[in-house]
Every structure is written in C-alpha cells, then in structure tokens.
Amino acid sequence: MANRERDAATLILPAFSPVEMQVAIERGADILRSGGLVAFPTETVYGLGADATNATAVEGIFAAKERPHSDPLIVHLPDASKLLTVAASAPDLAFELAERFWPGPLTLILPRAPAIVPAVSAGGGTVGARVPRHAVALGLLQAAGVPVAAPSANRFMHTSPTTAAHVIADLGGRIDAVLDAGPCDVGVESTVLDLTSTPPRVLRPGGVTLEELREVVADVVGIEAAGHLSPAGPQQAASPGQMERHYAPRTRLVVIDGDGAEALGALRAQAVDALDAGLRAGALVTDEEADELGDLPLTLVRLGPRGDLAAISRRLYAALRELDERGLDLLLAHTFGREGLGLALWDRLRKAAGGALRPIDAP
Ligand code: TXA
Ligand code: MG
C-alpha cells in the first residue's frame, strides 16, 4: 500500500452509525497496519495517520502534506497504559496529567522510545503523545494495535481540517482513506506541553486551557515566556515546527488584537477603507457583530454567539475556509481575549495572519 501510486482516489469511509463505524475502523486499521495513510477524526481536528513504527509509512505523511522534516509529529494512543511503548520514560506527572486530561486535547512531550521512528521526532530525542477523545479515533487506534503518528490532515501551512470534506480538499488522491464522522467538536488542536523541561512548558496553547493545566501543574510556563504574547510574535521558535505562518488562508487576512466594541470599531474602519479602495472584503465575526455590520457590503461569516468561546473555536477553521473560497481581496477578524480558549484562538488567528496582529488603535 505504501508504495502504490497515490493518484488513485482516496476511499471515503463513513463512520456515523455503529455498523458503519465498525466497517470503517476495521478497514482503516488494515490500511494502517499495511503501511498506508488514513485520515481520521479526533475531538480537535482531523489527523493524517500512519504507523509510527514504520519509517516508510511515516515518510508518506511528510510527502502527502509536503511537510518539512524539521516539524515533528504527535503519536496517538488508545489509552495511557500504552504510553511507555512510545516514550522511553515518563515522570509521575505524565500519568497524573493523563489521568486528568486523557482522553482529550493534551499532547505530552517526553523522551522518545526506540520503537518510534526518528523522523517522527524530526531527528530529535523527544516525542509528543496523546490519547484523543473521539470514539472513531479510539476504535481505530485500538484496532490498529500500533502507535499512530498523525499531524493535522491539511497541506503544510494551510488551515487545519475539521471535516472530512476539508481533508479531501487538501489531500484527496494523496492518501489511502479518510474516516468521515462529521465535524470535530473542539475545533482547535491539542495543547502541547513539554515535560522534558523544568518546570513544564506550554509549546502550543490548545483545547486544554492554561487555567486547567495550572490545577495540576501549578508552575507550568505559558507561551508568554517565549515572547509569543507580543503581537509581533516570538523572538525565536519555541519548538521545531512552531513557525509563525501557519493555519493560513490563501487570501490576505488582517487580525485586530482586541475584543469588544473597540475591536469592532477598528474592524469597521478597516472594512470601510478597503471598500472605499474598491476591494472585496469579508470578515469573521460573532453572530451579534454580523448584525451590527449588516449595513456594509461585506461578506460575513458567523463564528457563533459572543462569549461562547467553545462554539467560536469549533467553527474557526471551517469559517476561515469558507471565507477563503469566496474569492475576496481581504479578510478581517479580531481576537477573543487570552483567557480559557481565547489563548488558543489568539495563537491560531495570529499565525493565520502571518505572525503579526494589528494593534486596536492603529491608524
Ligand atoms: O490536536 C492535535 O494535536 C492534532 C490531532 C490530529 O491530534 N494534531 C496536530 O498535529 O495538530 P500537528 O502536527 O499539526 O501539530 C503538532 C505540533 C507541531 O507544532 C509540532 O511542532 C509539535 O506539535 N510537536 C510534535 N512533536 C513534538 C516534539 N517532539 N517536540 C516539540 N514539539 C512537538
Ligand atoms: Mg498542523
């Protein structure tokens, strides 16, 4: 399977009813075990899976995504009892975190076990491990019986996929199969926590919030330590693969760093300027803001009710893709604070905008 031409059609395996799930999981697990590439839903985004102990299969992930080998992959497990098949060692804290947050959107960085191929770690000595909170993912991982390396199932640097249709749009014809279980629930990727540094350090904010992590790891270092919280972005990459342009639409995106009435005012001013200049513009806004901007000839995509950060996170990537497909000249958005899921939204919006945010009071 791994060596076959990848120009054949990608199998779409529906996994909605229990019977469909069983068929899709068995088929997907067979393909994974024979070295193929299978995209599957998780609670965060769709992942592109391959057997993490098979060097040829792992190589297929980098080829399909056109991903540089400097960007390491997360290995997925069906439960925490398998952690030491992926990690050479794990402190008690890893098991405490697993107990509290797995299955769920938390990735732990630990020393890599010899069974995991070095390319998964981008040549380094560490590995990311997580147990996803999705019945189809867990069924597939259980049935495959091997640790599964899986980055988000998008082309490199593009917006992460939250539906099987997004996966096909980016990788159709390049991968063997995709298991389709509908839209993902969390919508932003897992929180990446480095347990090889003391104290533990967040490398990527995500579905498990910093506030939740602090309940277990009081001294956890957040992304501010790497300078990420400056609107211009960090001084240096905090981890391999944490590059500043990422999750990006193809249309130019300007993100205003702020929330509430002031941010909406700044967004409106930007939109008016763009429209006056003859540009076709669109905006990614809350439901309430869409109503308030209804007087302008803007293409609006609604993220959800103001204040419901879970709904906004769930919709973010699909909304970015929808706006990107409208053939506009400029997309506008703003951030949603930095508390709770607001921090992950802030990080993804900044990276989608190429690494820099627009201050709210910019002229
Ligand atoms: O929610 C998620 O994490 C999704 C689903 C599919 O599980 N996966 C995902 O994978 O977002 P990916 O490859 O798109 O992002 C993984 C991130 C990258 O930024 C990478 O640099 C970091 O995790 N990472 C992975 N292994 C690492 C390691 N050993 N050391 C440091 N960072 C690592
Ligand atoms: Mg990704």
Coordinates of C-alpha atoms and ligand atoms in Angstrom, one line a residue:
M1 CA 0.0 0.0 0.0
A2 CA 2.8 2.4 0.9
N3 CA 4.5 2.1 -2.4
R4 CA 1.4 2.3 -4.6
E5 CA 0.8 5.3 -6.8
R6 CA -1.1 7.8 -4.8
D7 CA -3.0 9.2 -7.7
A8 CA -5.8 6.7 -7.2
A9 CA -9.0 8.1 -5.5
T10 CA -9.0 8.3 -1.7
L11 CA -11.5 6.0 -0.1
I12 CA -14.1 7.9 2.0
L13 CA -15.4 5.6 4.8
P14 CA -18.5 6.9 6.5
A15 CA -18.4 6.3 10.3
F16 CA -21.7 7.6 11.6
S17 CA -23.9 4.6 12.5
P18 CA -22.4 1.8 14.8
V19 CA -22.3 -0.6 11.8
E20 CA -20.6 2.0 9.6
M21 CA -18.1 2.7 12.4
Q22 CA -17.2 -0.9 12.7
V23 CA -16.6 -1.4 9.0
A24 CA -14.7 1.9 8.7
I25 CA -12.5 1.2 11.7
E26 CA -11.6 -2.4 10.5
R27 CA -10.8 -1.2 7.0
G28 CA -8.8 1.8 8.3
A29 CA -6.8 -0.3 10.8
D30 CA -5.9 -2.8 8.0
I31 CA -4.6 0.0 5.8
L32 CA -2.6 1.5 8.8
R33 CA -1.1 -1.9 9.6
S34 CA 0.0 -2.4 6.0
G35 CA 1.8 0.9 5.9
G36 CA -0.9 3.2 4.4
L37 CA -2.1 6.6 5.2
V38 CA -5.5 7.0 6.9
A39 CA -7.1 10.3 7.9
F40 CA -9.4 10.1 10.9
P41 CA -11.5 12.5 13.1
T42 CA -10.4 13.4 16.6
E43 CA -12.1 15.8 19.0
T44 CA -9.7 18.6 17.9
V45 CA -9.2 18.4 14.1
Y46 CA -8.8 15.5 11.6
G47 CA -5.4 13.8 11.8
L48 CA -3.4 12.1 9.0
G49 CA -2.3 8.8 10.5
A50 CA 0.5 6.3 9.7
D51 CA 2.2 3.5 11.7
A52 CA 4.7 5.4 13.9
T53 CA 7.0 2.3 13.9
N54 CA 7.2 2.1 10.1
A55 CA 9.7 4.5 8.5
T56 CA 8.2 4.2 5.0
A57 CA 4.7 4.9 6.3
V58 CA 5.9 7.9 8.3
E59 CA 7.7 9.2 5.2
G60 CA 4.4 9.1 3.4
I61 CA 2.9 11.6 5.8
F62 CA 5.6 14.2 5.1
A63 CA 5.2 13.6 1.3
A64 CA 1.4 13.9 1.3
K65 CA 1.4 17.1 3.3
E66 CA 4.6 18.5 1.7
R67 CA 5.7 19.0 5.3
P68 CA 9.4 19.7 6.0
H69 CA 11.2 17.0 8.0
S70 CA 12.0 19.6 10.7
D71 CA 8.4 19.5 12.0
P72 CA 7.9 16.6 14.4
L73 CA 4.6 14.5 14.6
I74 CA 2.3 13.6 17.5
V75 CA 1.8 9.9 18.2
H76 CA -1.7 8.8 19.1
L77 CA -2.5 6.0 21.6
P78 CA -5.8 4.3 22.5
D79 CA -5.1 4.7 26.3
A80 CA -2.4 5.9 28.8
S81 CA -1.3 2.3 29.6
K82 CA 0.5 2.3 26.2
L83 CA 2.5 5.4 27.0
L84 CA 5.8 3.6 27.6
T85 CA 5.6 2.0 24.2
V86 CA 6.1 5.5 22.7
A87 CA 8.1 7.3 25.4
A88 CA 11.4 5.9 26.8
S89 CA 10.4 7.2 30.2
A90 CA 7.7 9.3 31.8
P91 CA 7.6 11.1 35.2
D92 CA 4.7 10.5 37.6
L93 CA 3.4 13.9 36.5
A94 CA 2.8 12.5 33.0
F95 CA 0.4 9.9 34.5
E96 CA -1.3 12.5 36.7
L97 CA -1.9 14.6 33.6
A98 CA -3.1 11.6 31.6
E99 CA -5.5 10.7 34.5
R100 CA -7.0 14.2 34.4
F101 CA -7.0 15.1 30.7
W102 CA -6.9 11.9 28.6
P103 CA -8.7 11.1 26.5
G104 CA -8.5 14.7 25.5
P105 CA -6.7 17.6 23.7
L106 CA -3.4 17.4 25.6
T107 CA -0.1 16.3 24.0
L108 CA 2.8 15.4 26.3
I109 CA 6.4 15.8 25.1
L110 CA 8.7 13.1 26.5
P111 CA 11.9 11.2 25.6
R112 CA 11.3 9.0 22.5
A113 CA 11.2 5.2 22.8
P114 CA 13.4 3.3 20.3
A115 CA 10.3 1.7 18.6
I116 CA 9.2 5.1 17.3
V117 CA 11.0 6.0 14.0
P118 CA 13.3 9.1 14.4
A119 CA 11.5 11.0 11.6
V120 CA 8.5 11.3 14.0
S121 CA 10.7 13.4 16.3
A122 CA 12.3 15.4 13.4
G123 CA 15.6 13.9 14.3
G124 CA 15.4 14.9 18.0
G125 CA 15.2 12.8 21.1
T126 CA 11.7 13.6 22.2
V127 CA 8.2 12.5 21.1
G128 CA 4.7 14.0 21.5
A129 CA 2.0 11.6 22.7
R130 CA -1.7 11.9 23.2
V131 CA -5.0 9.9 23.6
P132 CA -7.7 11.6 21.6
R133 CA -11.3 11.9 22.9
H134 CA -13.3 10.6 19.9
A135 CA -14.9 7.2 19.6
V136 CA -13.8 6.6 16.0
A137 CA -10.2 7.6 16.7
L138 CA -10.1 5.4 19.8
G139 CA -11.7 2.5 17.9
L140 CA -9.1 2.9 15.0
L141 CA -6.1 3.1 17.4
Q142 CA -7.3 0.1 19.3
A143 CA -7.9 -2.0 16.2
A144 CA -4.6 -0.9 14.5
G145 CA -2.6 -2.1 17.5
V146 CA 0.3 0.2 16.6
P147 CA 1.1 3.7 17.8
V148 CA -0.2 6.1 15.1
A149 CA 1.7 9.3 14.1
A150 CA -0.8 11.9 13.0
P151 CA -0.4 15.6 12.2
S152 CA -3.4 17.6 11.2
A153 CA -4.6 16.3 7.8
N154 CA -4.0 19.5 5.8
R155 CA -1.4 20.6 3.3
F156 CA 1.6 22.1 5.1
M157 CA 0.8 25.7 6.5
H158 CA -2.8 25.5 5.4
T159 CA -5.9 25.7 7.7
S160 CA -6.4 22.6 9.8
P161 CA -9.3 20.4 8.7
T162 CA -12.4 19.9 10.9
T163 CA -14.5 17.9 8.4
A164 CA -13.7 15.0 6.0
A165 CA -14.5 17.4 3.1
H166 CA -11.7 19.7 4.3
V167 CA -9.3 16.7 4.3
I168 CA -10.3 15.7 0.7
A169 CA -9.9 19.3 -0.4
D170 CA -6.3 19.3 0.7
L171 CA -5.2 15.7 0.4
G172 CA -7.7 13.9 -1.9
G173 CA -5.8 11.5 -4.2
R174 CA -2.7 11.7 -1.9
I175 CA -3.8 9.4 0.9
D176 CA -5.5 6.0 1.1
A177 CA -8.6 6.7 3.1
V178 CA -10.5 9.1 5.3
L179 CA -12.9 8.1 8.0
D180 CA -15.8 10.5 8.0
A181 CA -17.6 11.1 11.3
G182 CA -18.7 14.7 10.7
P183 CA -17.3 17.9 12.2
C184 CA -14.9 18.0 15.1
D185 CA -16.1 19.1 18.5
V186 CA -13.2 21.2 19.9
G187 CA -12.0 22.7 16.6
V188 CA -8.6 23.8 17.6
E189 CA -5.6 21.5 18.1
S190 CA -4.3 20.0 21.3
T191 CA -2.3 21.9 23.9
V192 CA 1.4 20.8 23.6
L193 CA 3.1 20.5 27.0
D194 CA 6.9 19.9 27.2
L195 CA 7.6 17.6 30.2
T196 CA 11.3 17.4 29.3
S197 CA 11.9 20.9 30.6
T198 CA 11.6 22.0 34.3
P199 CA 9.2 23.4 35.0
P200 CA 6.9 22.0 32.2
R201 CA 6.3 24.5 29.4
V202 CA 3.4 25.0 27.0
L203 CA 4.7 25.0 23.4
R204 CA 1.3 25.4 21.8
P205 CA -1.9 26.6 23.6
G206 CA -4.9 24.4 22.6
G207 CA -8.0 22.6 23.7
V208 CA -6.9 22.1 27.4
T209 CA -6.6 25.6 28.8
L210 CA -3.7 27.1 30.8
E211 CA -6.0 27.6 33.7
E212 CA -6.9 23.9 33.6
L213 CA -3.3 22.9 33.4
R214 CA -2.4 25.1 36.4
E215 CA -4.8 23.0 38.6
V216 CA -2.3 20.1 38.1
V217 CA 1.0 21.8 37.4
A218 CA 1.0 25.0 39.4
D219 CA 4.3 26.2 38.0
V220 CA 3.6 25.5 34.3
V221 CA 5.2 28.0 32.0
G222 CA 2.8 29.5 29.5
I223 CA 3.7 30.8 26.0
E224 CA 4.4 34.3 27.3
A225 CA 7.9 33.0 28.2
A226 CA 8.8 32.6 24.5
G227 CA 7.6 36.1 23.8
H228 CA 4.5 34.8 21.9
L229 CA 2.3 37.3 23.6
S230 CA 3.9 40.2 21.9
P231 CA 1.6 41.0 19.0
A232 CA 4.6 40.8 16.6
G233 CA 5.3 37.2 17.6
P234 CA 8.1 35.4 19.5
Q235 CA 11.7 36.3 19.1
Q236 CA 12.6 32.7 18.2
A237 CA 10.8 29.5 17.6
A238 CA 9.9 27.8 20.9
S239 CA 9.9 24.3 19.3
P240 CA 10.5 22.8 16.0
G241 CA 7.5 23.3 13.8
Q242 CA 6.2 26.3 15.7
M243 CA 6.6 28.6 12.8
E244 CA 4.8 31.9 12.6
R245 CA 2.9 31.5 9.4
H246 CA 0.6 28.6 9.8
Y247 CA -3.1 27.7 9.8
A248 CA -3.3 30.2 7.0
P249 CA -6.0 31.0 4.4
R250 CA -4.8 32.0 0.9
T251 CA -6.5 35.4 1.0
R252 CA -4.8 38.2 2.9
L253 CA -6.0 38.2 6.5
V254 CA -5.7 41.1 8.9
V255 CA -6.5 40.3 12.6
I256 CA -7.1 43.1 15.1
D257 CA -5.7 42.4 18.5
G258 CA -8.7 43.1 20.7
D259 CA -12.2 42.2 21.7
G260 CA -15.5 44.0 22.3
A261 CA -16.8 47.3 21.0
E262 CA -13.4 48.9 20.4
A263 CA -12.3 45.9 18.2
L264 CA -15.5 46.0 16.2
G265 CA -15.0 49.8 15.7
A266 CA -11.4 49.1 14.4
L267 CA -12.7 46.3 12.2
R268 CA -15.4 48.5 10.8
A269 CA -12.9 51.3 10.0
Q270 CA -10.6 48.8 8.2
A271 CA -13.5 47.4 6.2
V272 CA -14.7 50.9 5.1
D273 CA -11.1 51.8 4.0
A274 CA -10.9 48.5 2.0
L275 CA -14.4 49.0 0.4
D276 CA -13.5 52.7 -0.5
A277 CA -10.4 51.4 -2.2
G278 CA -12.6 49.1 -4.3
L279 CA -11.6 45.9 -2.6
R280 CA -13.9 43.0 -2.0
A281 CA -13.7 42.3 1.7
G282 CA -15.0 39.8 4.2
A283 CA -15.0 39.3 8.0
L284 CA -15.0 36.5 10.5
V285 CA -17.3 37.8 13.3
T286 CA -19.6 36.8 16.2
D287 CA -23.3 36.5 15.5
E288 CA -24.0 39.8 17.2
E289 CA -21.3 41.6 15.2
A290 CA -22.6 40.2 12.0
D291 CA -25.9 42.0 12.7
E292 CA -24.1 45.2 13.7
L293 CA -22.1 45.2 10.4
G294 CA -25.2 44.4 8.3
D295 CA -25.1 47.9 6.7
L296 CA -21.8 47.3 4.9
P297 CA -21.4 45.4 1.7
L298 CA -19.1 42.9 3.4
T299 CA -19.1 39.1 3.1
L300 CA -19.7 37.9 6.7
V301 CA -19.1 34.5 8.2
R302 CA -20.5 33.9 11.6
L303 CA -18.4 32.1 14.3
G304 CA -21.1 31.8 17.0
P305 CA -22.5 33.8 19.9
R306 CA -20.2 36.4 21.6
G307 CA -18.8 34.9 24.7
D308 CA -19.2 31.2 23.7
L309 CA -15.5 30.5 23.0
A310 CA -16.2 26.8 22.6
A311 CA -18.6 27.5 19.7
I312 CA -16.2 30.0 18.2
S313 CA -13.3 27.5 18.4
R314 CA -15.4 24.8 16.9
R315 CA -16.2 27.0 13.9
L316 CA -12.9 28.9 13.4
Y317 CA -11.2 26.8 10.8
A318 CA -14.4 26.0 8.8
A319 CA -15.2 29.7 8.8
L320 CA -11.7 30.6 7.6
R321 CA -12.0 28.1 4.7
E322 CA -15.5 29.3 3.8
L323 CA -14.3 32.9 3.6
D324 CA -11.2 31.9 1.7
E325 CA -13.3 30.3 -1.0
R326 CA -15.3 33.5 -1.8
G327 CA -12.5 34.9 -3.9
L328 CA -12.2 38.1 -1.8
D329 CA -9.2 40.5 -1.7
L330 CA -9.1 41.0 2.1
L331 CA -10.3 39.1 5.2
L332 CA -10.8 40.8 8.6
A333 CA -11.1 39.3 12.1
H334 CA -10.3 40.1 15.7
T335 CA -9.1 38.1 18.7
F336 CA -11.2 37.0 21.7
G337 CA -9.1 37.8 24.8
R338 CA -6.5 35.4 26.2
E339 CA -8.4 33.6 28.8
G340 CA -9.5 30.0 28.5
L341 CA -9.8 29.0 24.9
G342 CA -9.2 32.7 24.0
L343 CA -5.5 32.0 24.2
A344 CA -5.6 29.2 21.6
L345 CA -7.8 31.4 19.3
W346 CA -5.4 34.2 19.8
D347 CA -2.4 32.0 18.8
R348 CA -4.2 30.5 15.7
L349 CA -5.5 33.8 14.5
R350 CA -2.1 35.4 14.8
K351 CA -0.5 32.6 12.9
A352 CA -3.2 32.6 10.2
A353 CA -2.4 36.3 9.7
G354 CA 1.2 35.5 9.1
G355 CA 2.5 36.0 12.6
A356 CA 1.5 39.6 13.4
L357 CA -1.6 41.2 14.8
R358 CA -2.9 44.7 14.2
P359 CA -3.0 46.9 17.3
I360 CA -6.5 48.0 18.0
D361 CA -5.5 51.7 17.9
A362 CA -3.5 51.6 14.7
P363 CA -4.4 54.5 12.4
Ligands
TXA1 O1 -4.9 18.2 18.2 C1 -3.9 17.8 17.6 O2 -2.8 17.9 18.2 C2 -3.9 17.3 16.2 C3 -4.7 16.0 16.2 C4 -4.7 15.3 14.9 O3 -4.2 15.1 17.2 N1 -2.6 17.1 15.7 C5 -1.8 18.2 15.3 O4 -0.6 17.8 14.8 O5 -2.1 19.3 15.5 P1 0.4 18.8 14.0 O6 1.5 18.0 13.5 O7 -0.4 19.6 13.1 O8 0.9 19.7 15.2 C6 1.8 19.2 16.1 C7 2.5 20.2 16.8 C8 3.6 20.9 15.9 O9 3.5 22.2 16.2 C9 4.9 20.3 16.4 O10 5.9 21.2 16.3 C10 4.6 19.9 17.9 O11 3.2 19.6 17.9 N2 5.4 18.8 18.3 C11 5.2 17.5 17.9 N3 6.1 16.7 18.4 C12 7.0 17.5 19.1 C13 8.2 17.3 19.8 N4 8.7 16.1 19.9 N5 8.8 18.4 20.4 C14 8.2 19.6 20.3 N6 7.1 19.9 19.6 C15 6.5 18.8 19.0
MG2 MG -1.0 21.1 11.9

